[in-house]
């Protein structure tokens, strides 16, 4: 591809027959995926089976796929109603076509398509290297959502913390961390078998976040996001025969040599605060990990429960960058460029 020019490819919609070429490009540009297995099955789950709809997928192509721009469908609830959103993910460009405007052309075409389809908002969590490119195209840096952690194994954490903090000694996560330590809980799919009870819990939990912008969580969304994902594996924990008092969805992870429980979702049900704290205490006793990490917005019910359950705020520098690009917001919408208006869970922020 030496001597590639902007005229030597076209921007077009993704086609089913592009799958192999797209997978090869993603592996070449982004690698194997880290905490998840980058496979054709994962690609279809992520972009074709999403409960919010099939992703908006554009490719740059000639005789092969040399660029990809994916906008994953998402939905948010706000005090003023629902928002149609897309999440900017899976950007890849062939090495021979970098710095020729492929990323910019794909993104501008995707934004034009999103506007035409009535999308209200674009959001994503870019890394430090890619964020400058988004800011140049109009994205706004909202901030770094707050993370909290609860220490379960002080000695193990003390031994492993220098490795955790040292970028030079980061350890790659194993393909299946559930094999390395016990993760108490049942597969997330078992939680969703309690359909009516979970519907009530979701409605109750949503009331605690009703003043902010939060993911439109339904049973269909939870089934897609946490039960049907090819990788990684998610677990659920609740007390009693049914999850009426609340529930947690989590996954085990190895982060730089430390055993981590990622508290992806915490749903507050009947009894709210005391029941949720009891649920966290029981989960903490049953897992063999070094710490649990969660996300919440300061001042909210979820934040208060986590703090009273022994979670402490982590430095902002350990969190992800959160950016948005408002397109056509309904009248009366919460300003999505203000971090305090968001009610994001760790599952919302997770890179997958």
Coordinates of C-alpha atoms in Angstrom, one line a residue:
X1 CA 0.0 0.0 0.0
X2 CA 3.0 2.3 -0.3
X3 CA 2.0 5.7 -1.8
X4 CA -1.6 5.5 -0.6
X5 CA -3.7 8.6 -1.2
X6 CA -7.1 9.8 0.0
X7 CA -8.5 9.0 -3.5
X8 CA -7.5 5.3 -3.3
X9 CA -10.4 4.2 -1.0
X10 CA -14.1 4.9 -0.5
X11 CA -16.2 5.4 2.7
X12 CA -19.2 3.0 2.7
X13 CA -21.5 1.0 4.9
X14 CA -20.2 -2.2 6.5
X15 CA -21.4 -5.4 4.8
X16 CA -21.6 -8.9 6.2
X17 CA -18.9 -10.1 3.9
X18 CA -16.5 -7.5 5.4
X19 CA -16.4 -9.4 8.7
X20 CA -13.1 -11.2 8.1
X21 CA -11.4 -8.0 6.8
X22 CA -12.6 -6.0 9.8
X23 CA -11.5 -8.6 12.3
X24 CA -8.0 -8.7 10.7
X25 CA -7.8 -4.9 10.8
X26 CA -9.0 -4.8 14.5
X27 CA -6.4 -7.4 15.5
X28 CA -3.7 -5.5 13.6
X29 CA -4.6 -2.1 15.0
X30 CA -6.0 -2.8 18.5
X31 CA -4.7 -6.2 19.5
X32 CA -6.5 -9.2 21.1
X33 CA -8.7 -7.2 23.4
X34 CA -7.2 -7.7 26.9
X35 CA -10.1 -8.5 29.2
X36 CA -12.3 -9.9 26.4
X37 CA -11.6 -12.2 23.5
X38 CA -11.6 -10.3 20.2
X39 CA -13.5 -12.8 18.0
X40 CA -16.1 -12.8 15.3
X41 CA -18.6 -14.0 17.9
X42 CA -17.7 -11.0 20.1
X43 CA -18.0 -8.6 17.2
X44 CA -21.5 -9.8 16.3
X45 CA -22.6 -9.7 19.9
X46 CA -21.3 -6.2 20.4
X47 CA -22.5 -4.6 17.1
X48 CA -25.3 -6.8 15.7
X49 CA -27.1 -8.1 18.7
X50 CA -27.2 -5.0 20.9
X51 CA -30.5 -4.5 22.7
X52 CA -30.4 -0.8 21.6
X53 CA -30.0 -1.8 17.9
X54 CA -27.4 -2.6 15.3
X55 CA -24.4 -0.4 15.4
X56 CA -23.7 2.3 12.8
X57 CA -20.7 0.8 11.0
X58 CA -18.7 2.5 8.3
X59 CA -15.6 1.3 6.6
X60 CA -12.9 2.8 4.4
X61 CA -12.2 0.2 1.7
X62 CA -10.7 -0.5 -1.6
X63 CA -9.7 -4.1 -2.4
X64 CA -9.5 -4.6 1.4
X65 CA -10.7 -3.0 4.6
X66 CA -8.3 -0.3 5.6
X67 CA -10.4 1.8 8.1
X68 CA -13.4 1.3 10.5
X69 CA -15.6 3.7 12.4
X70 CA -18.2 2.1 14.7
X71 CA -20.9 4.0 16.6
X72 CA -22.6 1.6 19.0
X73 CA -26.2 2.3 19.8
X74 CA -27.1 3.3 23.3
X75 CA -30.0 4.8 25.2
X76 CA -30.2 7.1 28.2
X77 CA -33.0 8.2 30.5
X78 CA -33.1 11.8 31.7
X79 CA -35.6 13.9 33.7
X80 CA -36.8 15.4 30.4
X81 CA -37.2 12.0 28.6
X82 CA -35.0 9.5 26.7
X83 CA -32.0 10.2 24.6
X84 CA -30.9 8.3 21.5
X85 CA -27.2 8.0 21.8
X86 CA -24.2 6.3 20.1
X87 CA -20.9 5.3 21.7
X88 CA -17.8 5.9 19.6
X89 CA -15.9 2.6 19.7
X90 CA -13.7 0.4 17.6
X91 CA -11.8 3.0 15.5
X92 CA -9.1 1.4 13.4
X93 CA -6.9 2.4 10.5
X94 CA -4.5 0.4 8.5
X95 CA -0.9 1.5 9.2
X96 CA -0.3 2.5 5.5
X97 CA -3.2 4.8 5.6
X98 CA -2.6 6.6 8.9
X99 CA -2.2 10.4 8.8
X100 CA -4.1 10.6 5.5
X101 CA -7.4 11.7 7.1
X102 CA -9.1 8.3 7.2
X103 CA -10.1 8.7 10.9
X104 CA -11.4 12.2 10.3
X105 CA -13.4 11.3 7.1
X106 CA -14.9 8.2 8.7
X107 CA -15.9 10.1 11.8
X108 CA -17.4 13.0 9.9
X109 CA -19.4 10.6 7.8
X110 CA -20.6 8.8 10.9
X111 CA -21.6 12.0 12.5
X112 CA -23.6 13.1 9.5
X113 CA -25.4 9.7 9.5
X114 CA -26.1 10.0 13.2
X115 CA -27.6 13.5 12.8
X116 CA -29.8 12.3 9.9
X117 CA -31.0 9.5 12.1
X118 CA -32.0 11.8 15.0
X119 CA -29.2 10.7 17.4
X120 CA -29.1 13.2 20.3
X121 CA -25.7 12.5 21.7
X122 CA -22.3 10.8 21.1
X123 CA -20.2 9.7 24.0
X124 CA -17.1 7.7 24.6
X125 CA -14.1 7.1 26.9
X126 CA -11.0 7.9 24.8
X127 CA -7.5 7.3 26.0
X128 CA -4.9 10.1 26.2
X129 CA -3.6 9.4 22.7
X130 CA -6.9 9.6 20.9
X131 CA -8.6 12.3 22.9
X132 CA -6.9 15.2 21.2
X133 CA -8.3 14.0 17.9
X134 CA -11.8 14.0 19.3
X135 CA -11.5 17.4 20.8
X136 CA -10.4 18.8 17.5
X137 CA -13.6 17.5 15.9
X138 CA -15.9 19.1 18.5
X139 CA -16.1 16.5 21.4
X140 CA -16.1 18.1 24.9
X141 CA -14.1 16.7 27.8
X142 CA -16.7 16.1 30.6
X143 CA -14.3 14.9 33.2
X144 CA -13.2 11.7 34.9
X145 CA -16.1 9.7 36.6
X146 CA -15.3 8.9 40.2
X147 CA -14.2 5.4 41.1
X148 CA -14.3 3.9 44.6
X149 CA -12.5 0.8 46.0
X150 CA -13.1 -1.4 49.1
X151 CA -10.0 -3.2 50.3
X152 CA -10.6 -6.9 51.1
X153 CA -7.0 -8.1 51.5
X154 CA -4.8 -5.4 53.1
X155 CA -1.7 -7.5 53.1
X156 CA -2.0 -8.7 49.5
X157 CA -2.8 -5.1 48.4
X158 CA 0.3 -3.8 50.3
X159 CA 2.5 -6.3 48.5
X160 CA 1.0 -5.8 45.1
X161 CA 0.3 -2.0 45.2
X162 CA 3.8 -1.0 43.9
X163 CA 3.2 -3.2 40.8
X164 CA -0.3 -1.8 40.4
X165 CA 1.0 1.8 40.4
X166 CA 4.0 1.2 38.2
X167 CA 3.3 1.4 34.5
X168 CA 6.6 -0.4 33.8
X169 CA 5.4 -3.5 35.7
X170 CA 1.8 -3.8 34.5
X171 CA 0.8 -7.4 34.1
X172 CA -1.4 -8.6 31.3
X173 CA -4.8 -9.9 32.5
X174 CA -5.2 -13.7 32.0
X175 CA -7.8 -14.9 29.5
X176 CA -10.0 -16.3 32.3
X177 CA -9.3 -14.7 35.7
X178 CA -12.2 -16.7 37.2
X179 CA -9.9 -19.7 37.2
X180 CA -7.4 -18.0 39.5
X181 CA -9.6 -17.1 42.4
X182 CA -13.1 -17.8 43.6
X183 CA -15.8 -15.5 42.5
X184 CA -18.9 -16.0 44.7
X185 CA -22.1 -15.7 42.7
X186 CA -24.2 -17.2 40.1
X187 CA -23.9 -16.5 36.4
X188 CA -25.7 -13.2 35.6
X189 CA -28.2 -15.0 33.4
X190 CA -29.6 -16.7 36.6
X191 CA -30.4 -13.2 38.0
X192 CA -32.4 -12.3 34.9
X193 CA -34.5 -15.4 35.2
X194 CA -36.3 -13.6 38.1
X195 CA -38.0 -11.4 35.5
X196 CA -40.8 -9.8 37.4
X197 CA -38.7 -9.2 40.5
X198 CA -35.9 -7.6 38.5
X199 CA -38.4 -5.4 36.7
X200 CA -39.5 -4.0 40.1
X201 CA -35.9 -3.6 41.3
X202 CA -34.9 -1.8 38.1
X203 CA -37.9 0.6 38.5
X204 CA -36.9 1.2 42.2
X205 CA -33.3 1.7 41.4
X206 CA -34.0 4.1 38.6
X207 CA -35.9 6.4 41.0
X208 CA -32.6 7.0 42.9
X209 CA -31.0 8.2 39.7
X210 CA -34.0 10.0 38.2
X211 CA -32.4 13.4 38.5
X212 CA -29.5 12.5 36.1
X213 CA -28.5 11.0 32.8
X214 CA -28.4 7.2 33.1
X215 CA -28.4 4.2 30.9
X216 CA -31.9 3.0 29.9
X217 CA -31.6 -0.3 31.8
X218 CA -34.2 -3.0 30.8
X219 CA -34.2 -6.8 31.2
X220 CA -33.3 -7.0 27.5
X221 CA -30.4 -4.7 27.9
X222 CA -29.1 -6.6 31.0
X223 CA -29.5 -9.9 29.1
X224 CA -27.4 -8.6 26.2
X225 CA -24.8 -6.7 28.3
X226 CA -24.1 -9.2 31.0
X227 CA -25.7 -12.6 30.2
X228 CA -25.1 -13.2 26.5
X229 CA -21.6 -11.6 26.2
X230 CA -19.1 -14.2 24.8
X231 CA -16.5 -12.8 27.1
X232 CA -15.8 -11.9 29.8
X233 CA -18.0 -13.7 32.2
X234 CA -20.3 -11.8 34.6
X235 CA -21.7 -13.0 37.9
X236 CA -24.7 -11.8 40.0
X237 CA -25.2 -11.7 43.8
X238 CA -28.4 -11.1 45.8
X239 CA -29.9 -12.2 49.1
X240 CA -33.0 -14.2 49.5
X241 CA -34.9 -16.3 47.0
X242 CA -35.6 -13.3 44.7
X243 CA -33.5 -10.1 44.3
X244 CA -36.2 -7.9 45.7
X245 CA -33.8 -6.2 48.2
X246 CA -31.4 -5.4 45.4
X247 CA -28.7 -7.1 43.4
X248 CA -25.1 -6.8 42.2
X249 CA -23.6 -7.7 38.8
X250 CA -19.8 -8.1 38.9
X251 CA -16.9 -9.8 37.2
X252 CA -13.5 -11.0 38.5
X253 CA -10.4 -9.5 36.9
X254 CA -6.6 -9.5 37.3
X255 CA -5.3 -5.9 37.2
X256 CA -1.5 -5.6 37.3
X257 CA -1.2 -8.7 39.4
X258 CA -4.0 -7.9 41.9
X259 CA -7.2 -9.8 42.2
X260 CA -10.1 -7.4 41.5
X261 CA -13.8 -7.6 41.6
X262 CA -15.4 -5.1 39.2
X263 CA -18.8 -4.1 40.6
X264 CA -20.4 -3.4 37.3
X265 CA -23.9 -2.7 38.6
X266 CA -25.5 -2.2 42.0
X267 CA -29.3 -2.2 41.9
X268 CA -31.1 -0.8 45.0
X269 CA -34.4 -2.5 45.7
X270 CA -36.7 -2.6 48.7
X271 CA -35.0 -1.4 51.9
X272 CA -32.4 0.4 49.7
X273 CA -29.5 1.5 51.9
X274 CA -29.5 -1.1 54.7
X275 CA -30.2 -4.0 52.4
X276 CA -27.6 -2.8 49.8
X277 CA -24.9 -2.5 52.5
X278 CA -25.7 -6.0 53.8
X279 CA -25.5 -7.3 50.2
X280 CA -22.0 -5.7 49.8
X281 CA -20.8 -7.1 53.1
X282 CA -21.9 -10.6 52.2
X283 CA -20.3 -10.3 48.7
X284 CA -17.1 -9.0 50.3
X285 CA -17.0 -12.0 52.7
X286 CA -17.6 -14.6 50.0
X287 CA -15.1 -13.5 47.3
X288 CA -11.3 -14.1 47.6
X289 CA -10.0 -10.9 46.0
X290 CA -7.7 -8.0 47.0
X291 CA -10.3 -5.3 46.5
X292 CA -13.7 -4.4 44.9
X293 CA -13.9 -1.4 42.6
X294 CA -17.1 0.5 41.7
X295 CA -18.3 3.8 40.1
X296 CA -20.8 6.3 41.4
X297 CA -21.6 10.0 41.3
X298 CA -20.8 11.9 44.5
X299 CA -23.9 13.0 46.4
X300 CA -26.1 10.2 45.1
X301 CA -27.7 7.4 47.0
X302 CA -25.4 4.9 45.4
X303 CA -22.3 6.9 46.4
X304 CA -23.5 7.2 50.0
X305 CA -24.2 3.4 50.2
X306 CA -20.8 2.5 48.8
X307 CA -19.0 5.0 51.2
X308 CA -20.9 3.6 54.2
X309 CA -20.0 0.0 53.1
X310 CA -16.3 0.8 53.3
X311 CA -15.5 2.1 49.8
X312 CA -13.1 5.0 49.5
X313 CA -12.7 7.3 46.5
X314 CA -9.8 6.7 44.3
X315 CA -7.6 9.5 42.8
X316 CA -9.2 10.9 39.6
X317 CA -6.1 10.1 37.6
X318 CA -7.0 6.4 37.9
X319 CA -10.3 6.9 36.2
X320 CA -11.2 7.1 32.5
X321 CA -11.6 10.2 30.3
X322 CA -15.3 10.8 29.6
X323 CA -16.3 12.9 26.5
X324 CA -19.5 13.8 24.8
X325 CA -20.6 15.5 21.6
X326 CA -24.2 16.8 21.9
X327 CA -25.9 16.7 18.5
X328 CA -29.6 17.6 18.9
X329 CA -30.7 17.5 22.5
X330 CA -34.5 17.7 23.4
X331 CA -35.6 20.9 25.1
X332 CA -35.1 20.8 28.8
X333 CA -32.4 18.1 28.7
X334 CA -29.7 18.0 31.4
X335 CA -26.4 19.4 30.1
X336 CA -24.4 16.3 29.2
X337 CA -21.1 18.3 29.3
X338 CA -21.4 18.5 33.2
X339 CA -20.1 15.4 34.9
X340 CA -22.4 15.9 38.0
X341 CA -25.4 15.3 35.7
X342 CA -24.3 11.8 34.9
X343 CA -25.2 8.6 36.7
X344 CA -22.7 6.1 35.3
X345 CA -22.0 2.6 36.6
X346 CA -18.7 0.8 36.2
X347 CA -20.5 -1.3 33.6
X348 CA -21.2 1.8 31.6
X349 CA -17.5 2.9 31.7
X350 CA -16.0 -0.5 31.0
X351 CA -14.1 -0.8 27.7
X352 CA -15.3 -3.7 25.7

